[in-house]
Amino acid sequence: MTTGFSQQTLEAISSGQPAWLKAQRLTAWQTFEKLPLPTRRDLQWQRFDIRGLKLDKVALSLEKPAIRERLTPLPRS
């Protein structure tokens, strides 16, 4: 188990996955990193105190999940 979430964590949990999926996750992570935290002026966040979120305590399992079914491959275009 690893605590916190970083690009290294993302890369670790993506090991063994298809390159296209890793690339999409990395793009999403980079987009997330560029976004500012909400301010008190952002309407949706006015009544939510994010200081209560303990993001450094998030723990992700690095074990591979059990795949219970096979997906049908998408047709190539």
Short mmCIF file of C-alpha atoms in Angstrom, two decimals:
data_model
loop_
_atom_site.label_atom_id
_atom_site.label_comp_id
_atom_site.label_asym_id
_atom_site.label_seq_id
_atom_site.Cartn_x
_atom_site.Cartn_y
_atom_site.Cartn_z
CA MET A 1 0.00 0.00 0.00
CA THR A 2 1.11 3.53 -0.79
CA THR A 3 -0.26 6.62 0.90
CA GLY A 4 -0.94 9.82 -0.97
CA PHE A 5 -1.40 10.11 -4.69
CA SER A 6 1.21 11.32 -7.12
CA GLN A 7 2.33 10.74 -10.68
CA GLN A 8 4.57 7.93 -9.39
CA THR A 9 1.53 6.27 -7.78
CA LEU A 10 -0.37 6.64 -11.05
CA GLU A 11 2.48 5.00 -12.95
CA ALA A 12 2.72 2.19 -10.39
CA ILE A 13 -0.97 1.29 -10.55
CA SER A 14 -0.89 1.51 -14.36
CA SER A 15 1.93 -1.00 -14.79
CA GLY A 16 0.97 -3.90 -17.01
CA GLN A 17 -1.88 -1.97 -18.61
CA PRO A 18 -2.17 -1.04 -22.29
CA ALA A 19 -0.12 1.97 -23.42
CA TRP A 20 -3.23 3.85 -24.59
CA LEU A 21 -4.78 3.58 -21.11
CA LYS A 22 -1.57 4.73 -19.42
CA ALA A 23 -1.42 7.69 -21.82
CA GLN A 24 -5.03 8.69 -21.06
CA ARG A 25 -4.45 8.46 -17.32
CA LEU A 26 -1.28 10.54 -17.60
CA THR A 27 -3.11 13.17 -19.66
CA ALA A 28 -5.90 13.27 -17.07
CA TRP A 29 -3.33 13.62 -14.26
CA GLN A 30 -1.58 16.48 -16.05
CA THR A 31 -4.93 18.22 -16.58
CA PHE A 32 -5.77 17.75 -12.89
CA GLU A 33 -2.42 19.23 -11.84
CA LYS A 34 -3.05 22.36 -13.93
CA LEU A 35 -6.46 23.03 -12.37
CA PRO A 36 -6.53 25.48 -9.47
CA LEU A 37 -8.14 24.56 -6.18
CA PRO A 38 -11.59 26.07 -5.77
CA THR A 39 -11.80 29.39 -4.00
CA ARG A 40 -14.47 30.74 -1.69
CA ARG A 41 -15.85 32.60 -4.71
CA ASP A 42 -16.67 29.35 -6.54
CA LEU A 43 -20.37 28.83 -5.85
CA GLN A 44 -20.35 25.01 -5.68
CA TRP A 45 -17.59 25.07 -3.04
CA GLN A 46 -18.87 27.85 -0.81
CA ARG A 47 -20.24 25.51 1.81
CA PHE A 48 -17.57 22.83 1.68
CA ASP A 49 -14.37 23.18 3.66
CA ILE A 50 -11.71 21.18 1.77
CA ARG A 51 -9.32 21.44 4.70
CA GLY A 52 -11.16 18.43 6.10
CA LEU A 53 -10.00 16.24 3.20
CA LYS A 54 -6.94 14.24 4.17
CA LEU A 55 -5.57 13.58 0.67
CA ASP A 56 -2.21 12.54 2.11
CA LYS A 57 -4.03 9.64 3.79
CA VAL A 58 -5.49 8.19 0.57
CA ALA A 59 -4.23 4.64 0.18
CA LEU A 60 -4.35 2.68 -3.05
CA SER A 61 -3.64 -0.98 -3.39
CA LEU A 62 -0.86 -1.74 -5.86
CA GLU A 63 -2.12 -5.31 -6.25
CA LYS A 64 -3.63 -6.13 -9.61
CA PRO A 65 -7.42 -6.42 -9.46
CA ALA A 66 -9.01 -9.74 -10.29
CA ILE A 67 -10.58 -9.60 -13.75
CA ARG A 68 -13.87 -11.41 -13.64
CA GLU A 69 -14.92 -11.10 -17.27
CA ARG A 70 -13.40 -10.50 -20.66
CA LEU A 71 -14.35 -7.41 -22.61
CA THR A 72 -15.35 -7.64 -26.25
CA PRO A 73 -12.62 -5.99 -28.37
CA LEU A 74 -13.66 -2.83 -30.17
CA PRO A 75 -13.76 -3.01 -33.97
CA ARG A 76 -10.82 -1.32 -35.68
CA SER A 77 -11.69 1.53 -38.00
#
